XYZ file of C-alpha atoms in Angstrom:
269
model
C 123.814 83.860 89.533
C 126.994 84.389 87.515
C 125.287 86.342 84.713
C 123.704 88.755 87.170
C 127.012 89.202 89.016
C 128.732 89.966 85.688
C 126.084 92.544 84.790
C 126.408 94.212 88.185
C 130.198 94.308 87.934
C 130.017 95.859 84.446
C 127.550 98.496 85.699
C 129.735 99.300 88.703
C 132.773 99.699 86.433
C 130.886 102.197 84.266
C 129.745 104.133 87.346
C 133.305 104.149 88.700
C 134.461 105.872 85.497
C 133.097 109.062 87.007
C 130.623 110.756 84.663
C 126.865 110.409 85.280
C 125.560 107.268 83.623
C 123.991 107.861 80.195
C 122.360 104.582 79.264
C 118.837 105.012 77.897
C 117.043 101.745 77.087
C 119.531 99.775 79.196
C 118.656 96.326 80.560
C 118.682 96.228 84.371
C 115.933 93.620 84.700
C 116.328 91.357 87.750
C 119.568 93.129 88.697
C 120.450 92.872 92.394
C 122.094 96.178 93.322
C 121.130 96.112 97.001
C 123.453 97.262 99.776
C 124.466 93.656 100.441
C 125.223 93.033 96.761
C 127.375 96.179 96.559
C 129.249 95.198 99.717
C 129.854 91.696 98.357
C 131.269 93.247 95.175
C 133.589 95.451 97.219
C 132.016 98.610 95.768
C 131.884 101.870 97.705
C 128.209 102.709 98.032
C 126.819 106.212 97.677
C 127.850 108.064 100.866
C 124.442 109.725 101.211
C 122.027 106.899 100.424
C 124.106 103.790 101.079
C 123.173 102.256 97.723
C 123.981 102.578 94.035
C 125.226 106.096 93.083
C 123.037 107.044 90.105
C 122.432 110.759 90.682
C 121.738 112.488 87.379
C 121.773 109.205 85.439
C 119.845 108.824 82.179
C 118.003 105.511 82.436
C 115.044 106.560 80.324
C 113.114 103.647 78.837
C 115.300 101.224 80.822
C 114.082 97.723 81.576
C 114.336 97.115 85.310
C 111.596 94.638 86.157
C 112.111 92.999 89.549
C 115.463 94.761 90.024
C 116.661 95.686 93.512
C 117.697 99.347 93.561
C 116.976 99.846 97.246
C 118.870 102.770 98.807
C 120.070 103.964 95.370
C 120.774 107.658 94.935
C 118.665 108.595 91.889
C 118.437 112.313 92.577
C 117.529 114.144 89.323
C 117.805 110.884 87.390
C 115.842 110.432 84.158
C 113.709 107.269 84.224
C 111.036 108.499 81.819
C 109.238 105.560 80.230
C 111.175 102.966 82.224
C 109.594 99.551 82.774
C 110.112 98.526 86.390
C 107.273 96.297 87.505
C 107.923 94.979 91.046
C 111.249 96.858 91.235
C 112.504 97.644 94.740
C 113.402 101.277 95.452
C 113.073 100.981 99.245
C 114.835 103.870 100.997
C 116.145 105.324 97.727
C 116.709 109.021 97.071
C 114.512 110.153 94.167
C 114.418 113.914 94.728
C 113.543 115.728 91.483
C 113.873 112.472 89.536
C 111.636 112.077 86.482
C 109.705 108.797 86.230
C 106.931 110.157 84.024
C 105.108 107.590 81.874
C 107.037 104.745 83.550
C 105.430 101.364 84.258
C 106.187 100.750 87.925
C 103.164 98.713 88.948
C 103.795 96.670 92.072
C 107.074 98.490 92.776
C 108.302 99.097 96.331
C 108.989 102.741 97.222
C 108.653 102.556 101.010
C 110.707 105.158 102.841
C 111.968 106.963 99.741
C 113.144 110.571 99.943
C 111.555 112.073 96.850
C 110.591 115.727 97.084
C 109.466 117.107 93.688
C 109.706 113.686 92.051
C 107.727 113.326 88.801
C 105.420 110.355 88.249
C 103.137 112.125 85.752
C 101.184 109.595 83.709
C 103.034 106.698 85.332
C 101.495 103.286 85.945
C 101.790 102.672 89.684
C 99.003 100.181 90.391
C 99.586 98.293 93.663
C 102.898 100.114 94.273
C 103.843 100.783 97.907
C 104.918 104.234 99.137
C 104.553 103.736 102.903
C 106.255 106.501 104.948
C 107.678 108.082 101.767
C 108.739 111.760 101.829
C 107.241 113.161 98.593
C 106.412 116.821 99.091
C 105.320 118.541 95.876
C 105.535 115.298 93.899
C 103.831 115.277 90.488
C 101.491 112.284 90.121
C 99.086 113.984 87.738
C 97.317 111.566 85.431
C 98.972 108.576 87.099
C 97.313 105.158 87.424
C 97.192 104.499 91.161
C 94.595 101.751 91.617
C 95.402 99.968 94.873
C 98.549 102.028 95.509
C 99.536 102.366 99.183
C 100.628 105.797 100.480
C 100.043 105.018 104.176
C 101.878 107.506 106.381
C 103.500 109.275 103.422
C 104.268 112.999 103.408
C 102.540 114.266 100.256
C 102.234 117.926 101.184
C 101.481 119.931 98.027
C 101.615 116.845 95.786
C 99.725 116.980 92.481
C 97.280 114.113 91.802
C 95.184 116.048 89.285
C 93.316 113.680 86.987
C 94.827 110.577 88.585
C 92.973 107.263 88.535
C 93.153 106.063 92.137
C 90.477 103.445 92.863
C 91.009 101.775 96.265
C 94.161 103.800 96.897
C 95.330 103.936 100.520
C 96.181 107.356 101.998
C 95.691 106.233 105.607
C 97.537 108.603 107.955
C 99.134 110.449 105.031
C 99.852 114.168 104.984
C 98.066 115.715 102.002
C 97.879 119.340 103.101
C 97.515 121.656 100.098
C 97.630 118.653 97.767
C 95.935 118.891 94.365
C 93.435 116.050 93.983
C 91.066 117.765 91.554
C 89.222 115.784 88.878
C 90.678 112.526 90.193
C 88.960 109.164 90.457
C 89.265 108.370 94.177
C 86.451 105.827 94.435
C 86.771 103.794 97.649
C 90.033 105.555 98.526
C 91.061 105.301 102.187
C 91.810 108.701 103.770
C 91.391 107.524 107.380
C 93.349 109.782 109.774
C 94.886 111.672 106.833
C 95.460 115.426 106.891
C 93.908 117.216 103.903
C 94.008 120.820 105.127
C 93.502 123.215 102.204
C 93.639 120.307 99.756
C 91.802 120.667 96.445
C 89.399 117.816 95.647
C 87.146 119.794 93.324
C 85.336 117.657 90.790
C 86.764 114.413 92.102
C 84.882 111.126 92.339
C 84.964 110.077 95.984
C 82.125 107.551 96.106
C 82.589 105.141 98.978
C 85.782 106.828 100.212
C 86.704 106.556 103.889
C 87.445 109.854 105.659
C 87.238 108.511 109.217
C 89.348 110.731 111.477
C 90.582 112.836 108.539
C 91.262 116.570 108.807
C 89.669 118.595 105.991
C 90.117 122.159 107.266
C 89.741 124.557 104.347
C 89.563 121.788 101.738
C 87.869 122.484 98.406
C 85.215 119.838 97.675
C 83.382 121.894 95.049
C 81.637 119.616 92.591
C 83.022 116.489 94.252
C 80.906 113.344 94.275
C 80.785 112.123 97.887
C 77.915 109.679 97.361
C 77.962 106.726 99.788
C 81.010 108.216 101.518
C 81.788 107.917 105.244
C 81.900 111.495 106.601
C 81.025 110.684 110.218
C 82.047 113.282 112.820
C 84.013 115.373 110.335
C 84.309 119.144 110.516
C 83.424 120.449 107.051
C 82.525 123.925 108.285
C 85.494 125.566 106.553
C 85.278 123.501 103.340
C 84.041 124.689 99.965
C 81.047 122.475 99.129
C 79.420 124.193 96.164
C 77.697 121.583 93.968
C 79.157 118.715 96.000
C 77.010 115.571 95.952
C 76.176 113.725 99.179
C 73.618 111.152 98.025
C 73.726 108.215 100.442
C 76.706 109.663 102.355
C 76.988 108.902 106.076
C 76.882 112.345 107.717
C 76.277 111.499 111.381
C 77.835 114.225 113.561
C 79.267 116.044 110.537
C 79.644 119.805 110.939
C 78.540 122.099 108.117
C 77.205 125.626 108.106
C 73.799 126.685 106.834
C 75.500 128.978 104.336
C 77.354 126.007 102.836
C 74.191 123.969 102.482
C 72.301 126.848 100.901
C 69.024 125.330 102.076
C 69.528 122.162 100.012
C 70.128 118.956 101.951
C 69.470 116.562 99.085
C 71.822 115.023 96.568
C 73.635 118.260 95.786
C 74.821 121.136 97.930
C 74.189 124.176 95.748
C 75.268 126.967 98.059
């Protein structure tokens, strides 16, 4: 509508002034800054991302609920504490951006390019990160219940202490990721790669690891009760004090040394 068009035009004028945007606590709620909207406004989109040029911008504590920032270039932008429920970041560049403590539940991040992005302590329930490139991202302490990371590249990402009930990691790359002390109850790791990942002390009850690769993963102290571990190779995993009560272990490979003679609820060796 006219109000939204006026707000977009005013924002584009400020961006065109040249310096990185410095607008903490700004109101971008419901703003349509999609590629089509920028083209309609006759604005030259970011040459790298094709969307809004916001690299290095300070949008901390901004309100951006239900805004469309798809394809925006937000590299190294500050969005700490922003409120962006159901915001669309599809295909955006978020490399080294800081979205710590932001409320982004239900937001759309599919296809983002976001190496070293920070989501520490962020609320990301039901957000979608399908096919995102997020190597070494920081999601420590984040709320991730129902979040979808299907097919995402999360190599070396940090999920330490995250709350991730029913989170989808199907087909994701989580090699060397830090998933220690996380709540991953009923998480879906089907066909994911978790080589050398750290899951020590995590709650994995009812998780699905069908077809997953766990070469060299650390499952020390993890609770794998009622978990599907069928036909997995755990022979190179660290399993000290891991719990397997009620887990489905048909065809699962483990060494005698790992089991330490105990095949009950806890692997003590």
